[in-house]
XYZ file of C-alpha atoms in Angstrom:
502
model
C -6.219 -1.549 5.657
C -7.110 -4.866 7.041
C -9.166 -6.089 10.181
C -8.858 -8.982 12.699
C -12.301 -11.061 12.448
C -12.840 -12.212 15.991
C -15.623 -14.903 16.877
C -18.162 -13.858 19.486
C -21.087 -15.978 18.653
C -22.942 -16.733 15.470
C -21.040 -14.127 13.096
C -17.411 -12.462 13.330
C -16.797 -9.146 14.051
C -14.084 -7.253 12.394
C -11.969 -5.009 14.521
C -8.984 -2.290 13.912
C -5.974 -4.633 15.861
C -4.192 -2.276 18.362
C -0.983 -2.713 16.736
C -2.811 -0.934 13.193
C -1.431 2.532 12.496
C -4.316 4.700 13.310
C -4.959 6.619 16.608
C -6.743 5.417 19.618
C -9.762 8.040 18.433
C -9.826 6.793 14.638
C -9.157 3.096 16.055
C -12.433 3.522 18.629
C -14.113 5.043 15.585
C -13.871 2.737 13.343
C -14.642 -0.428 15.924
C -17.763 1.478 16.782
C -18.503 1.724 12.796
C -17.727 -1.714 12.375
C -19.462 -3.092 15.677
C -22.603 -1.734 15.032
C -22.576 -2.605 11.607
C -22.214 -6.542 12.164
C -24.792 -6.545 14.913
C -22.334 -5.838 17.866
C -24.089 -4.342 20.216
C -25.749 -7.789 20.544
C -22.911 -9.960 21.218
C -20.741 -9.626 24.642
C -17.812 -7.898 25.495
C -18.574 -5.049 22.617
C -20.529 -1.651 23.400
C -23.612 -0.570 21.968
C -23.637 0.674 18.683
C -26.844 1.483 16.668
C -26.381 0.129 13.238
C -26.084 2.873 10.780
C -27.945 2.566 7.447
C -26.555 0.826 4.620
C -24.753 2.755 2.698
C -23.292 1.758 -0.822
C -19.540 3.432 -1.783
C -20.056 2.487 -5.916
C -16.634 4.784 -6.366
C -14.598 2.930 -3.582
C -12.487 0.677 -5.908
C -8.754 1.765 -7.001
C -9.272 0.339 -10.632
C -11.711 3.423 -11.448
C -10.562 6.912 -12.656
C -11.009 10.087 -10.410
C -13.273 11.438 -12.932
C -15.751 7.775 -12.648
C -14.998 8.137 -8.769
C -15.954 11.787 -8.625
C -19.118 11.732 -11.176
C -20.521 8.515 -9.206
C -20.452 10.855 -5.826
C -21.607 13.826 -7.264
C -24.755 14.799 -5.376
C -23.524 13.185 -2.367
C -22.298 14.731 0.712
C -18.782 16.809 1.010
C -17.206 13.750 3.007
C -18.767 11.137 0.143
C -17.003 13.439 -2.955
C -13.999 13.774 -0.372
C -13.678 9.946 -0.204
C -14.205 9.396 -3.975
C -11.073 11.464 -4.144
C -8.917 9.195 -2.203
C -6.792 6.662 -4.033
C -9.883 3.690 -2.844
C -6.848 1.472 -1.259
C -7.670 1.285 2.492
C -3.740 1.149 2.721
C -3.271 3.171 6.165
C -0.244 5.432 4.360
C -2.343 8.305 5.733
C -3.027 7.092 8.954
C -6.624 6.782 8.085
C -8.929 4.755 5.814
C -10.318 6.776 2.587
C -14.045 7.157 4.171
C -11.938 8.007 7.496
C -9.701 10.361 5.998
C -12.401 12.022 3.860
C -14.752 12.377 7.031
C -11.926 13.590 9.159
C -11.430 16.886 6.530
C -14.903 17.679 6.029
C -15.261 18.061 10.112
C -12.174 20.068 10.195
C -10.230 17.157 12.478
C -7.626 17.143 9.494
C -6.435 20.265 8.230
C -3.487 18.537 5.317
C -5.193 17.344 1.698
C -1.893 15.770 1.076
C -1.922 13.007 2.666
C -2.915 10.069 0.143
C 0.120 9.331 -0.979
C -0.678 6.836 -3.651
C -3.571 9.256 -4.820
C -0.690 11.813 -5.478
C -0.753 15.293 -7.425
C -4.427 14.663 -8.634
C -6.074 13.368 -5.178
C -4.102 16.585 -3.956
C -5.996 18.830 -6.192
C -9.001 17.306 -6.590
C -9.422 17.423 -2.815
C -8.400 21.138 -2.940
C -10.858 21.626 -5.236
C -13.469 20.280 -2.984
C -12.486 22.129 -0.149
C -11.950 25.626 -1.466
C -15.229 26.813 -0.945
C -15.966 24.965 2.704
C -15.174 26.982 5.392
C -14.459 23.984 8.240
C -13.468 25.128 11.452
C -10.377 23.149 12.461
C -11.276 20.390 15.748
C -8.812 19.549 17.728
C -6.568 17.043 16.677
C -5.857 13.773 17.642
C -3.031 12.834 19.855
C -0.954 10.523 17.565
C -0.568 6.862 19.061
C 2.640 5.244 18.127
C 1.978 1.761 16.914
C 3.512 -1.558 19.061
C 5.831 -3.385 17.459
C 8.305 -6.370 18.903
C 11.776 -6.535 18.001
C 12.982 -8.731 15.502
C 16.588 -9.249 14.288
C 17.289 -9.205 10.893
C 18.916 -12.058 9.457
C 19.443 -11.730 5.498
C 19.602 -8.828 3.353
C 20.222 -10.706 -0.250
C 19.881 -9.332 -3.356
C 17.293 -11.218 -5.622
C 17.735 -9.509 -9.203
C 21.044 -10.339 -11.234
C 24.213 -8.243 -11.637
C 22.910 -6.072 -14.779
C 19.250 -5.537 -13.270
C 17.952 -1.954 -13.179
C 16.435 -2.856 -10.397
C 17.529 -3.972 -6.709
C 14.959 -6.608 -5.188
C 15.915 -7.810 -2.159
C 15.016 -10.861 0.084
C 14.783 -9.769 3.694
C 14.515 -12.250 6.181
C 13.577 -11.778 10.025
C 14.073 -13.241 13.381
C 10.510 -14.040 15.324
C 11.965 -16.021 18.259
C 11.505 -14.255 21.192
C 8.603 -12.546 19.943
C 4.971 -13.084 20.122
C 4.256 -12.054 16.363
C 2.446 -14.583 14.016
C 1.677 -15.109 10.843
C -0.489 -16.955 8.395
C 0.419 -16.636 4.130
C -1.128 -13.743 2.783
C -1.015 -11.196 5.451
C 1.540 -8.153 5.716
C 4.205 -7.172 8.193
C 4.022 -3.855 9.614
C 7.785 -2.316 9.899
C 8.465 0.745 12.300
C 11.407 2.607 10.619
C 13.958 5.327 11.030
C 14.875 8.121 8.766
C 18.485 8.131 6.825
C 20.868 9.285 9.697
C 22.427 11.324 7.047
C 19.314 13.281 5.853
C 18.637 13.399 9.553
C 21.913 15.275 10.260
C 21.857 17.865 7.312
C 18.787 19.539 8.554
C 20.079 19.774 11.826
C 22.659 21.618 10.424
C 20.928 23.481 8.099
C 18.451 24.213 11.629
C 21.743 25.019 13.351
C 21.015 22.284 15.761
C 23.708 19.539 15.200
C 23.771 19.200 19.270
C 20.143 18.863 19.926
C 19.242 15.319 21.328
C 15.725 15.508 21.346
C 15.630 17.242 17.888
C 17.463 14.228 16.441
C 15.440 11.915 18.378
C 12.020 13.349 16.676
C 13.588 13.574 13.007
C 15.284 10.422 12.936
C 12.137 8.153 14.209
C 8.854 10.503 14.587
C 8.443 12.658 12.119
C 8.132 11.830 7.874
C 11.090 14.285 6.843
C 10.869 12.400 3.453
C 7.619 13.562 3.094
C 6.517 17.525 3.871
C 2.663 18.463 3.681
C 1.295 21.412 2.635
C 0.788 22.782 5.874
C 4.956 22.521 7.015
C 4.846 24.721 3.607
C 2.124 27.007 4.726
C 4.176 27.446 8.079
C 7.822 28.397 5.989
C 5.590 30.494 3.222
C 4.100 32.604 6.524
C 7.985 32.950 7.818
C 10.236 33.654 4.798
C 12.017 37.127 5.414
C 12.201 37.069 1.625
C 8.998 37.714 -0.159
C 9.920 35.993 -3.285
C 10.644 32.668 -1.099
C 7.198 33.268 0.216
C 5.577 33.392 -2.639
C 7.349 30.407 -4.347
C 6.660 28.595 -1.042
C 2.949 28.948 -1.476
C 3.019 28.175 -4.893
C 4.458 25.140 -4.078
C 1.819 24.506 -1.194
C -0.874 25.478 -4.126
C 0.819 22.728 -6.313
C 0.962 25.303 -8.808
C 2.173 23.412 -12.096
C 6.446 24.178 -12.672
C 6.448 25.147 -9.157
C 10.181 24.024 -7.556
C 11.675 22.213 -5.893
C 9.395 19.527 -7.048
C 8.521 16.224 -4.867
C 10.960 18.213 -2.215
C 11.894 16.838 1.027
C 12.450 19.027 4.309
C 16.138 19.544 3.190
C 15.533 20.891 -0.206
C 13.035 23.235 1.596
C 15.956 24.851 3.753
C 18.252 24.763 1.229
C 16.267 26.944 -1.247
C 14.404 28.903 1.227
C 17.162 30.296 3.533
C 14.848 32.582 5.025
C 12.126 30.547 5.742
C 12.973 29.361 10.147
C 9.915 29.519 11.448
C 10.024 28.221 15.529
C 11.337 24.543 14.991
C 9.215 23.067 17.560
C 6.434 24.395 14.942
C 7.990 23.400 11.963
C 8.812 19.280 13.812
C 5.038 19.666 14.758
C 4.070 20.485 11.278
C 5.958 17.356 9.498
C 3.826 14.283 9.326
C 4.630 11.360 11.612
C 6.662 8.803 10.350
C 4.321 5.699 9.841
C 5.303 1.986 9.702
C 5.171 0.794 6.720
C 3.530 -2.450 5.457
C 4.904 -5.755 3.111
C 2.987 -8.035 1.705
C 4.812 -11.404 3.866
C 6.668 -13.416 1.238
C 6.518 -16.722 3.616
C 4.797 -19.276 4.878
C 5.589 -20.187 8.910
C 5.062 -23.619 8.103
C 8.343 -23.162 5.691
C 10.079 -20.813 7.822
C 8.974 -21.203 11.325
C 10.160 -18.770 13.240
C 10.797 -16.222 10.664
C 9.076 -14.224 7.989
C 10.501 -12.920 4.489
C 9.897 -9.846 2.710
C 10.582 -8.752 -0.924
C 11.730 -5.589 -1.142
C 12.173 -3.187 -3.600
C 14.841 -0.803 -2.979
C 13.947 2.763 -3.710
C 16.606 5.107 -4.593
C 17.298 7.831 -7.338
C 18.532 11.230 -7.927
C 17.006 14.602 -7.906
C 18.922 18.078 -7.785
C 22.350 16.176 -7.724
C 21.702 14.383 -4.507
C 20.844 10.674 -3.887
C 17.341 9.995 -2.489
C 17.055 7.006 -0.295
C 13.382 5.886 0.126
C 12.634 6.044 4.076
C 11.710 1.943 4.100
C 13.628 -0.252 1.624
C 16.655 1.150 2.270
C 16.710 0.661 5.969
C 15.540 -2.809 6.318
C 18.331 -3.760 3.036
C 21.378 -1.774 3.935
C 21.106 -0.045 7.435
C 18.814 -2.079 10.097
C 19.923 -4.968 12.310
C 16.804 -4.893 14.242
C 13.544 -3.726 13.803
C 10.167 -3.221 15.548
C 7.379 -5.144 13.958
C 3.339 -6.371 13.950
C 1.805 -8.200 11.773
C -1.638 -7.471 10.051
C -4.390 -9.565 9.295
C -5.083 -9.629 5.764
C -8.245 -10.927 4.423
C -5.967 -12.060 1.466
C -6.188 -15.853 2.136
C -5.872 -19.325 0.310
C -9.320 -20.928 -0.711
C -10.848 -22.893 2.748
C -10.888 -25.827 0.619
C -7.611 -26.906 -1.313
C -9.244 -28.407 -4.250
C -10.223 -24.852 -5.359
C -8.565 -24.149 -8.372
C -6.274 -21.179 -7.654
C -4.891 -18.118 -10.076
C -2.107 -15.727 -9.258
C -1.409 -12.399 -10.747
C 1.780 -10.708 -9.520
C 4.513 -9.511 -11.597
C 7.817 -7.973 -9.663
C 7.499 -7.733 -5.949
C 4.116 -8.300 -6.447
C 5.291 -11.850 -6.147
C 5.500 -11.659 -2.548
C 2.291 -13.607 -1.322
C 1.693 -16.085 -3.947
C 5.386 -17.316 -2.573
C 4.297 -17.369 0.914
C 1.052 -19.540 -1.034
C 2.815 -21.842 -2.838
C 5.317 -22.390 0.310
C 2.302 -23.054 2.413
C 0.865 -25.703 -0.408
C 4.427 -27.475 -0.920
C 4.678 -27.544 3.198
C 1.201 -29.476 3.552
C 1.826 -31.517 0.276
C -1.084 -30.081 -2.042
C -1.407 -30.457 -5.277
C -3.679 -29.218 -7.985
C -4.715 -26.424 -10.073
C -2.221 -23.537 -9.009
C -1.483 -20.828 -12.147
C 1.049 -17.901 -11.058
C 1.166 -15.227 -13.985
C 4.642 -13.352 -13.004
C 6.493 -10.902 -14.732
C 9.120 -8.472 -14.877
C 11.769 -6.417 -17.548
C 14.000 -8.794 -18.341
C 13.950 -12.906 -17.882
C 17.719 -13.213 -17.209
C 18.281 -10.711 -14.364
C 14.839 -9.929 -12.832
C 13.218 -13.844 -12.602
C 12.411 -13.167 -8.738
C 13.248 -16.761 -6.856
C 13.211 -18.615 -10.317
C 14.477 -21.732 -8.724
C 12.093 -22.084 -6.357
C 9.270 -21.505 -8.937
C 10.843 -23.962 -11.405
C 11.624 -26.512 -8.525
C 7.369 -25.835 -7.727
C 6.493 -26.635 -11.393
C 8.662 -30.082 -10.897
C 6.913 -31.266 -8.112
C 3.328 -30.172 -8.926
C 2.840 -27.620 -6.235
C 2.588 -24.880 -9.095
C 0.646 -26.440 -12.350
C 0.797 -23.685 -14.607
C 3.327 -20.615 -15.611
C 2.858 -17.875 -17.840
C 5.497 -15.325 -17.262
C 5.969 -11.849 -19.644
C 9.166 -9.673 -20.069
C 8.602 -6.054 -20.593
C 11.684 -5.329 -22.157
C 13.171 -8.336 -23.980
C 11.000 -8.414 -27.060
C 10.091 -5.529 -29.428
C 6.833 -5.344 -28.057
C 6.286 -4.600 -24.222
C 5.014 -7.733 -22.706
C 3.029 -7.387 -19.566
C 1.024 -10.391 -17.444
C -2.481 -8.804 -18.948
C -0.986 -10.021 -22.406
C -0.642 -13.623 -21.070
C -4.259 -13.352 -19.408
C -5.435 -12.637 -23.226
C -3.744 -15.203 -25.152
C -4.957 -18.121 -22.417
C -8.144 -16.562 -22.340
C -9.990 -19.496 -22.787
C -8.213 -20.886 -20.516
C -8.273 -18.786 -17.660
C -12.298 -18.132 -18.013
C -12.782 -22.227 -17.996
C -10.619 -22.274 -14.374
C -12.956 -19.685 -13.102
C -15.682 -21.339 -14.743
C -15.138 -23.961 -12.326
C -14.730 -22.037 -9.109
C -11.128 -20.476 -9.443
C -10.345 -17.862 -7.176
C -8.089 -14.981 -8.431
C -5.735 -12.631 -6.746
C -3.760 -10.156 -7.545
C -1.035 -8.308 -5.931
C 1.077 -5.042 -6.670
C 0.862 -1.759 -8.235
C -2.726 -0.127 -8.291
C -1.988 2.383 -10.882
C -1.340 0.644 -14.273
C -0.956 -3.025 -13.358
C -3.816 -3.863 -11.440
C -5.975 -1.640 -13.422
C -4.418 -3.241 -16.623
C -5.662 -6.625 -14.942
C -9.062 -5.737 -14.340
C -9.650 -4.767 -17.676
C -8.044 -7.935 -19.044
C -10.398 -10.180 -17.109
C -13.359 -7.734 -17.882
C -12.311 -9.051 -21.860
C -12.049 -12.035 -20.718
C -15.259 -12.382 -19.418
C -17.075 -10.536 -22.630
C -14.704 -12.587 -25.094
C -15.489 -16.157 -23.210
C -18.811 -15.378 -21.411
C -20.513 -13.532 -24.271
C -20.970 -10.665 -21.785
C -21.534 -6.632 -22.523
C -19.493 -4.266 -20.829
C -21.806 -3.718 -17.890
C -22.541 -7.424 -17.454
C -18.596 -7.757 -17.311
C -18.550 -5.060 -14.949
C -21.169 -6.819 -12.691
C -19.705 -10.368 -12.744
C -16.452 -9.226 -11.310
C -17.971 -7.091 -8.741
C -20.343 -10.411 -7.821
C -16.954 -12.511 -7.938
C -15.549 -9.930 -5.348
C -17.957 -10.127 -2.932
C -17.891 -13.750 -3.079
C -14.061 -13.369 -2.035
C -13.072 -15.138 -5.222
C -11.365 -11.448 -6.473
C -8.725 -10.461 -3.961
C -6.473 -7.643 -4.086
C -3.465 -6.664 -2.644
C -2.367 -3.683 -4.217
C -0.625 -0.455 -3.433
C-alpha cells in the first residue's frame, strides 16, 4: 500500500491518505508508526510520537519463498513470523499492511488467517500453523470505515486483445470532470464496487429473503460474497443440523487437502450445506467487507486531462457448472456506468531528471503504467533512453495498444523494444528470456544510472525478473550470488528498483 509524502519542513512525512482502505484505528496506527519514525513529533501540525527502534524486516520482499521468509524470522516474535507469512506486497487486499495484519492476529484484534489473498492456501496454513498453539484472547474489533470515493462516469469499455485471444483485456476509460480526483503517471485508482446482482439474488433466495431491502443492500455493496473466510465457515460448521455437513464444513475451514467445494463462494456454501442457516445477521457479519479494489492508472493527465484509463483484465471461468464473474473486472467492463473512485499515491514515479535512462518490465496488463510513462514523456516532448520489455501469449491477438507502442518507437519517445510470446514458438518465451539475451545490454544502461521497474504478477513473473537481473548482474558484474543479492537490494533503496506488483 502506498503513502502521501507531505512537506512540513526539512523532510516529508508519509501518511495513510483518508481515502486508503484501512480503518480510522489501523489508519491512526499506522500515521503514528510512520510520524514518529520520520521525526514527527518535531514538525507542526503532527502529534507526538516517540520514535520506535529501528527495526530491519530482511523477509519483507514478495520475490522470496515462505520457507526464506519464515527461516529469516525464526527467533523473532509471533507478530515478526506472522508477517513473514504474509504475501510481503503492502497491497491493502486485506485491509491491512503485512506487519499490520500480522500484529493485528497476534493481539487477538483479527480473529480470520485468511485474509492475504495473494498469499493464498500456503499463507493460510502457514499462519495456522503459527497460531495453533497461541491462545490470543479476541479484542474488540474495529468498526470498519468505508473508504471516500467521487463519482466518475464511465466512458469506454473496449476490448484490447483480438477476436481469437484467450484472454479479454479491456481499456476502461473514466470521467474526472466534476470531481476533485488527480492523478500523476504511476499511481493507482482505487474503485469501490458492487457484487454481480445475479450472485446477489441467488443467496437471497437460497436465504429465503428475495424481499429483504437491507439484506440486498449489504450483499450487493458491503460485504465480499465472492470471498468467504474461515470464520463465515466456522459459523455454518457450528449450525449444520446435519453432522456430516458439519464436519465437511470444518474441514473446509481446516483447509484440509480434497476438502469441497473448493475456492467456494457464499452460494456454493448454501447450496451444498442445506442445513447450515445460522442467524443471517451473523452469517452478513461474518463475510468480509467488500474492499475497493486498486489499478495500476494506464494514463497520463497531461494526455487525457480529465480522465484516467485502466487496463483490465477480465476475470471469469467456470467451476461446478456455473460461470464465475470476478467481483472487479467484470463490473467496471460489462455492468458499471458510474463508479466511486480515489486515487492513491504511488511511490512508483518517473526519474526527477529526464535524462535518466529508463527500463520497463511489464508483460500483459502489467503494461498499464509504463503507458501512462511513455504518454507523460510523448506529452512533454522527451526523448532518450526508454526500453519497455512487454509480453504476452500470442503477438497477433494479445499486442496490448501495439499502435501506440509502434507509433512511440517512430517518434523516439520509446528507444528500445524487446517483446516475448509465450505461446507462438516451441519454446515458452517470457520477458526474463529477453532480459538474458540483451544482458549486456541491459547491465551497461544500469551501469549508467538506469532505473528499472517492474509491474504485474508477484508470483512467477516478478520473481522470474528478479532472478534474471540477479544473472545479470553475476554474468556482467562478475558478482557471487550474495553480492547480486546485495546490489539489487542497494539499487532498491536508492529507488532505482520499483515494483508494482500484485
Amino acid at each position: 500500500m502506498n503513502v502521501i509524502a507531505q512537506n512540513f519542513g526539512p523532510a516529508p512525512v508519509p501518511l495513510i491518505p483518508d481515502s486508503a482502505p484501512f480503518t480510522a484505528e489501523q489508519r491512526a496506527w499506522l500515521n503514528g508508526f510512520l510520524a514518529g519514525l520520520y521525526g514527527g513529533a518535531e514538525q507542526p501540525g503532527l502529534s507526538a510520537a516517540p520514535p520506535p527502534p529501528a527495526e530491519d524486516f530482511p523477509w519483507h520482499d514478495p520475490a522470496l519463498e515462505l520457507d526464506e521468509r519464515l527461516s529469516l524470522a525464526e527467533g523473532r516474535s509471533l507478530p515478526r513470523r506472522l508477517m513473514a507469512a504474509m504475501a510481503q506486497l503492502d497491497c491493502g487486499q486485506c485491509g491491512y499492511l503485512c506487519q499490520t495484519y500480522a500484529e493485528a492476529l497476534a493481539e487477538g484484534r483479527e480473529t480470520s488467517t485468511a485474509l492475504c489473498q495473494p498469499g493464498g492456501k500456503v499463507t493460510r496454513d502457514a499462519v495456522k500453523r503459527l497460531m495453533a498453539d497461541v491462545k490470543v484472547a479476541p479484542a474488540a474489533a474495529p468498526v470498519a470505515v468505508k473508504p471516500r470515493g467521487e463519482t466518475a462516469r464511465l466512458l469506454a469499455s473496449e476490448r484490447l486483445t483480438g477476436e481469437g485471444s484467450g484472454k479479454d483485456v479491456r481499456r476502461i476509460v473514466l470521467d474526472l470532470s466534476g470531481t476533485t480526483v488527480s492523478y500523476e503517471p504511476g499511481d493507482s485508482l482505487g474503485v469501490v464496487v458492487h457484487n454481480d446482482p445475479e450472485l446477489v439474488e441467488a443467496c437471497l433466495t437460497r436465504l429465503n429473503a428475495a424481499g429483504d431491502v437491507a439484506l440486498r443492500e449489504a450483499l450487493s455493496t458491503e460485504r465480499d460474497i465472492a470471498r468467504p473466510l474461515d470464520r463465515t465457515l466456522d459459523l455454518l460448521a457450528g449450525a449444520a443440523r446435519d453432522p456430516r455437513e458439519g464436519a465437511a464444513l470444518r474441514r473446509l475451514a481446516d483447509g484440509e487437502e480434497g476438502a469441497e467445494p473448493s475456492d467456494a463462494d457464499l452460494l456454493d456454501l448454501l447450496d451444498a450445506f442445506p442445513s447450515a442457516r445460522p442467524p443471517v445477521a451473523d452469517l452478513i457479519a461474518s463475510l468480509p467487507t467488500l474492499k475497493p479494489r486498486l489499478y495500476s492508472i494506464a494514463s497520463s493527465p497531461r494526455a487525457t486531462p480529465g480522465r484516467v484509463e485502466l487496463c483490465v483484465g477480465v476475470v471469469r471461468d467456470t467451476r461446478r457448472g456455473r460461470v464465475r464473474d470476478g467481483v472487479a473486472s467484470c463490473h467496471l467492463s460489462f455492468r458499471a456506468e458510474a463508479v466511486p473512485v480515489y486515487a492513491q499515491t504511488s511511490h512508483f514515479r518517473l526519474p526527477a531528471r529526464a535524462e535518466t535512462p529508463v527500463i520497463m518490465v511489464g508483460p500483459g496488463t502489467g503494461i498499464a503504467p509504463f503507458r501512462a510513462f511513455l504518454q507523460e514523456r510523448a506529452a512533454l516532448g522527451l526523448k532518450g533512453r526508454t526500453w519497455l520489455f512487454f509480453g504476452d501469449r500470442h503477438a497477433a491477438t494479445d499486442f496490448l495498444f501495439a499502435d501506440e507502442i509502434a507509433a512511440w518507437r517512430k517518434d523516439g519517445t520509446l528507444q528500445r523494444l524487446s517483446l516475448a510470446w509465450s505461446r507462438d514458438g516451441k519454446a515458452k518465451d517470457y520477458v526474463q528470456h529477453r532480459m538474458l539475451e540483451d544482458a549486456a545490454d541491459l547491465w551497461r544502461w544500469l551501469q549508467d544510472g538506469a532505473h528499472f521497474y517492474v509491474c504485474g504478477d508477484a508470483s512467477r513473473m516478478a520473481k522470474d525478473v528478479d532472478a534474471a537481473l540477479r544473472e545479470v548482474a553475476m554474468r556482467e558484474g562478475g558478482m557471487n550470488a550474495d553480492q547480486a543479492r546485495d546490489w539489487i537490494v542497494a539499487l532498491a533503496k536508492q529507488g532505482r528498483y520499483q515494483r508494482d506488483v500484485y
